[in-house]
Structure formats: structure tokens, C-alpha cells
Tab-separated table of N, CA and C in Angstrom:
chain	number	residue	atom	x	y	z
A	27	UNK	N	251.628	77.488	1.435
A	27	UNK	CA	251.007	76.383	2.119
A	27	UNK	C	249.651	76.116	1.472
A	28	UNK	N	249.467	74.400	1.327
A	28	UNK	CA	247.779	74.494	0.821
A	28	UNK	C	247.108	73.895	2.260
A	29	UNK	N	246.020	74.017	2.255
A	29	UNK	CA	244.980	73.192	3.392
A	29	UNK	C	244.402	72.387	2.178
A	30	UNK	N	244.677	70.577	2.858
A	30	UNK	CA	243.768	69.888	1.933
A	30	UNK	C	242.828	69.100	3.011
A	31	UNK	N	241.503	69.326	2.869
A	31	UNK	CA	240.643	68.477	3.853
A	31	UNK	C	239.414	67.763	3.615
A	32	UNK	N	238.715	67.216	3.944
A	32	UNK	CA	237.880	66.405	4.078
A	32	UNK	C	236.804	66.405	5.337
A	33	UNK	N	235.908	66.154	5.302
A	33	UNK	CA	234.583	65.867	6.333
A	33	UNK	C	233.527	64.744	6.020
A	34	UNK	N	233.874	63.695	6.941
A	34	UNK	CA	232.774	62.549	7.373
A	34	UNK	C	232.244	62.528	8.550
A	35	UNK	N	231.033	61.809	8.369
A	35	UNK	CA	230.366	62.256	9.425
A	35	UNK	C	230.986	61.011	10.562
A	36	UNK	N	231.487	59.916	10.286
A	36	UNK	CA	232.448	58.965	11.221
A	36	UNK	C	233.937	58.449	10.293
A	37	UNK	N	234.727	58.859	11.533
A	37	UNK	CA	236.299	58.676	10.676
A	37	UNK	C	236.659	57.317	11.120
A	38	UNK	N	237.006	56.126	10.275
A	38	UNK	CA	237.390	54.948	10.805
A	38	UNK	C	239.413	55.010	9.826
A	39	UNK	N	239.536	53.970	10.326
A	39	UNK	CA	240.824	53.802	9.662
A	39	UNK	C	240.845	54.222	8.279
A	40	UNK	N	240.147	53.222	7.464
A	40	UNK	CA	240.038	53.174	6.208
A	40	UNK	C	239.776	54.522	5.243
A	41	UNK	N	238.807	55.545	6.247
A	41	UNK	CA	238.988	56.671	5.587
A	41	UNK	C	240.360	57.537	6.026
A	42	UNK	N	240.570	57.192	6.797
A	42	UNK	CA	242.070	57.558	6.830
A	42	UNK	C	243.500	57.380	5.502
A	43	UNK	N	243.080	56.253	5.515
A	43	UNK	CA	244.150	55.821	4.418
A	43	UNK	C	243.473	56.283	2.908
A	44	UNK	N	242.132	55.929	2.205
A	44	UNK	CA	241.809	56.821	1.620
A	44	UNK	C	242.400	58.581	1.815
A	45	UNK	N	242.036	58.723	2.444
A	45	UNK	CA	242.664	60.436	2.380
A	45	UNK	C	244.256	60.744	2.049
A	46	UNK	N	244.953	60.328	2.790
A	46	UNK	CA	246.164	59.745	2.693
A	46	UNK	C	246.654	59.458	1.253
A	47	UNK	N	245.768	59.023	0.628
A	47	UNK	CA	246.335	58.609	-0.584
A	47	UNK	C	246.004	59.649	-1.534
A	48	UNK	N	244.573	60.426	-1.484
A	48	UNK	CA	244.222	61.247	-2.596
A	48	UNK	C	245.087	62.339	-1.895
A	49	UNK	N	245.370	62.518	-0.814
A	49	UNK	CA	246.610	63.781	-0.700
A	49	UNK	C	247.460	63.486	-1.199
A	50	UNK	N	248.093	62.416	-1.546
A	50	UNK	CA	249.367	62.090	-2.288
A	50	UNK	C	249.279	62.176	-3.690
A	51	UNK	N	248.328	61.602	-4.383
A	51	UNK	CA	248.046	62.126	-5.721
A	51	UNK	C	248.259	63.444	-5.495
A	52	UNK	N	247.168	64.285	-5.025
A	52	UNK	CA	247.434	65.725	-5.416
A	52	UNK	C	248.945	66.606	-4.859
A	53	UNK	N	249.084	66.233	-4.054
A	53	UNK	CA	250.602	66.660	-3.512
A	53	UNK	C	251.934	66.562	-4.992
A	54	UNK	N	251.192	65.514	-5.717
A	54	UNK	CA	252.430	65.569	-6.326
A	54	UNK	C	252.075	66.640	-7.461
A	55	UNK	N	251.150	67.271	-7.549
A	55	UNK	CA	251.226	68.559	-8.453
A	55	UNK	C	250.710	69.994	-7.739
A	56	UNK	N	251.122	69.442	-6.911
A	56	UNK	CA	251.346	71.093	-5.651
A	56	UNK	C	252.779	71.303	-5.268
A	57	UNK	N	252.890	72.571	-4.575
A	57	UNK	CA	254.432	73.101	-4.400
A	57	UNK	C	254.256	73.245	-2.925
A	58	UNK	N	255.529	73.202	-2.288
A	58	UNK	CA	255.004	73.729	-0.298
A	58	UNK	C	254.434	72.977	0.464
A	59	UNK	N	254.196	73.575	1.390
A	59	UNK	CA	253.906	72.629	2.684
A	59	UNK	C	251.987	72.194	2.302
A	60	UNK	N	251.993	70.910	2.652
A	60	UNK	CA	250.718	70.995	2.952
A	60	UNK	C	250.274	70.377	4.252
A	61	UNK	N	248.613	71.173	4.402
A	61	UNK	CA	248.315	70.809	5.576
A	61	UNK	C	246.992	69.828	5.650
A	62	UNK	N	246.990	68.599	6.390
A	62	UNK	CA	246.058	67.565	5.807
A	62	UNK	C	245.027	67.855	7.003
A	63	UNK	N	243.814	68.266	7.035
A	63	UNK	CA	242.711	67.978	8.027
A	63	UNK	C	242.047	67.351	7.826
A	64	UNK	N	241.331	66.503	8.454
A	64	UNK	CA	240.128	65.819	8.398
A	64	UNK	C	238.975	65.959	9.426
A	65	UNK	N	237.644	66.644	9.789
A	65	UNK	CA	236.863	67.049	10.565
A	65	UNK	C	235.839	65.730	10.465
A	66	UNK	N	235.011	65.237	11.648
A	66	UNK	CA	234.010	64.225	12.155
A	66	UNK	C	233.546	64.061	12.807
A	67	UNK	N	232.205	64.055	13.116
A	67	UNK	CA	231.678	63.638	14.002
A	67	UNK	C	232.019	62.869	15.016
A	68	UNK	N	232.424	61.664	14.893
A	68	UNK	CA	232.876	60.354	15.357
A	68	UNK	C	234.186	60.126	14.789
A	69	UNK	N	235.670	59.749	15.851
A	69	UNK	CA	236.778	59.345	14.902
A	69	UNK	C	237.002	57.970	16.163
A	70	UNK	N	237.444	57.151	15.181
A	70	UNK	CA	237.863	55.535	16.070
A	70	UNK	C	238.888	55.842	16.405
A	71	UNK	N	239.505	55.783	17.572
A	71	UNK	CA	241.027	55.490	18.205
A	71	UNK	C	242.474	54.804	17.297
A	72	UNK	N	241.530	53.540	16.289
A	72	UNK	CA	242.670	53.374	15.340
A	72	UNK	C	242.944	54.790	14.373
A	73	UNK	N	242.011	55.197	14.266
A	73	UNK	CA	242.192	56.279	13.139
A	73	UNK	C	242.882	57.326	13.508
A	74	UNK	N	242.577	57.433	14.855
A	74	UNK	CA	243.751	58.872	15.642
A	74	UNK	C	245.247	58.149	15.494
A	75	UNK	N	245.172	57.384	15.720
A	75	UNK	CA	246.490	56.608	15.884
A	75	UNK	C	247.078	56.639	14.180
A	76	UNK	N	246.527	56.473	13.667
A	76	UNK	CA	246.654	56.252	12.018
A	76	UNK	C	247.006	57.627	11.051
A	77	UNK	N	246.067	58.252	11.618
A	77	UNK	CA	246.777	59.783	11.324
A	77	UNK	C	247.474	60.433	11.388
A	78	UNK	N	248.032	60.588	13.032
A	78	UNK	CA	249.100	60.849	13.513
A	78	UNK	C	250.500	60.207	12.949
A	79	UNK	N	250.445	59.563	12.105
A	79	UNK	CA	251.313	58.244	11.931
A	79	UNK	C	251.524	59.047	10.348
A	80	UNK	N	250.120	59.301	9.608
A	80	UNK	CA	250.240	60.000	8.311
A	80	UNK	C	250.438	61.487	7.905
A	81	UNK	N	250.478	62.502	9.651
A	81	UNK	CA	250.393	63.830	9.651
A	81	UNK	C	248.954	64.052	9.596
A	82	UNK	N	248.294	63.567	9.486
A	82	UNK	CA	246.598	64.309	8.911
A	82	UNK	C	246.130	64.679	10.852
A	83	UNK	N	245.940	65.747	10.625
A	83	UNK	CA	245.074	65.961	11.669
A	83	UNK	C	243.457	66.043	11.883
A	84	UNK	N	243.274	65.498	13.002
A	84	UNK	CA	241.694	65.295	12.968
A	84	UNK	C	240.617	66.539	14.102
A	85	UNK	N	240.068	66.958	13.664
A	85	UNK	CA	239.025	67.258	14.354
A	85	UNK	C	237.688	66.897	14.543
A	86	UNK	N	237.370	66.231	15.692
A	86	UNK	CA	235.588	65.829	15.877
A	86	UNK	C	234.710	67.100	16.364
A	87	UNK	N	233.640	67.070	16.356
A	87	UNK	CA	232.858	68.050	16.525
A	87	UNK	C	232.860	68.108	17.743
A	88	UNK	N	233.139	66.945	19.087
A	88	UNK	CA	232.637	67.389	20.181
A	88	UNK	C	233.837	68.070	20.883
A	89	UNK	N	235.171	68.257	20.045
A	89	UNK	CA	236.642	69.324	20.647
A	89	UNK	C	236.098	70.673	20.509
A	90	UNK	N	236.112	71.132	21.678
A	90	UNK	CA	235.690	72.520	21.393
A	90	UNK	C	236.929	73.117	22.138
């Protein structure tokens, strides 16, 4: 398994799909499962929605 992730300090859609995509570049010269996180301060509701949709899971700082 790899962990591939990322941290902004606000997650909107768009960095969603950015991510999304540079995991796909690199996915295609990795083997196995991967696991997509993305950690933020702030995530927009489209973007939860958007993720879920791409597998990437999100964590904001205020889930404890």
C-alpha cells in the first residue's frame, strides 16, 4: 500500500481535482493499493462531496 497526501490550509473543489489528477499520474508508476488523503483546515461541502466521489479522504483540523 502507498499513502499519497497533501495539506492546504482550505480545501475547495478545485484542489480536489488537482489532487486527483497528480495521484493518477503517479499511480500509474506505483504497484497496490493506494491511499489518497488530503488534511485542511477548512474543506467546502462541494469538496467532501467531490472526494468521496474520487476516494480521497479528507481530514480538517477541527475532527478530532
Amino acid at each position: 500500500m502507498t499513502v499519497l497526501g497533501e495539506v492546504k490550509a482550505r480545501i475547495y473543489s478545485r484542489e480536489v481535482k488537482a489532487f486527483a489528477r497528480k495521484v493518477a499520474r503517479a499511480g500509474a508508476s506505483l504497484q497496490g493499493e493506494i491511499l489518497k488523503v488530503m488534511f485542511g483546515y477548512l474543506i467546502h461541502p462541494a469538496a467532501s462531496e467531490l472526494a468521496g466521489q474520487e476516494g480521497i479522504i479528507l481530514v480538517a483540523s477541527y475532527e478530532r
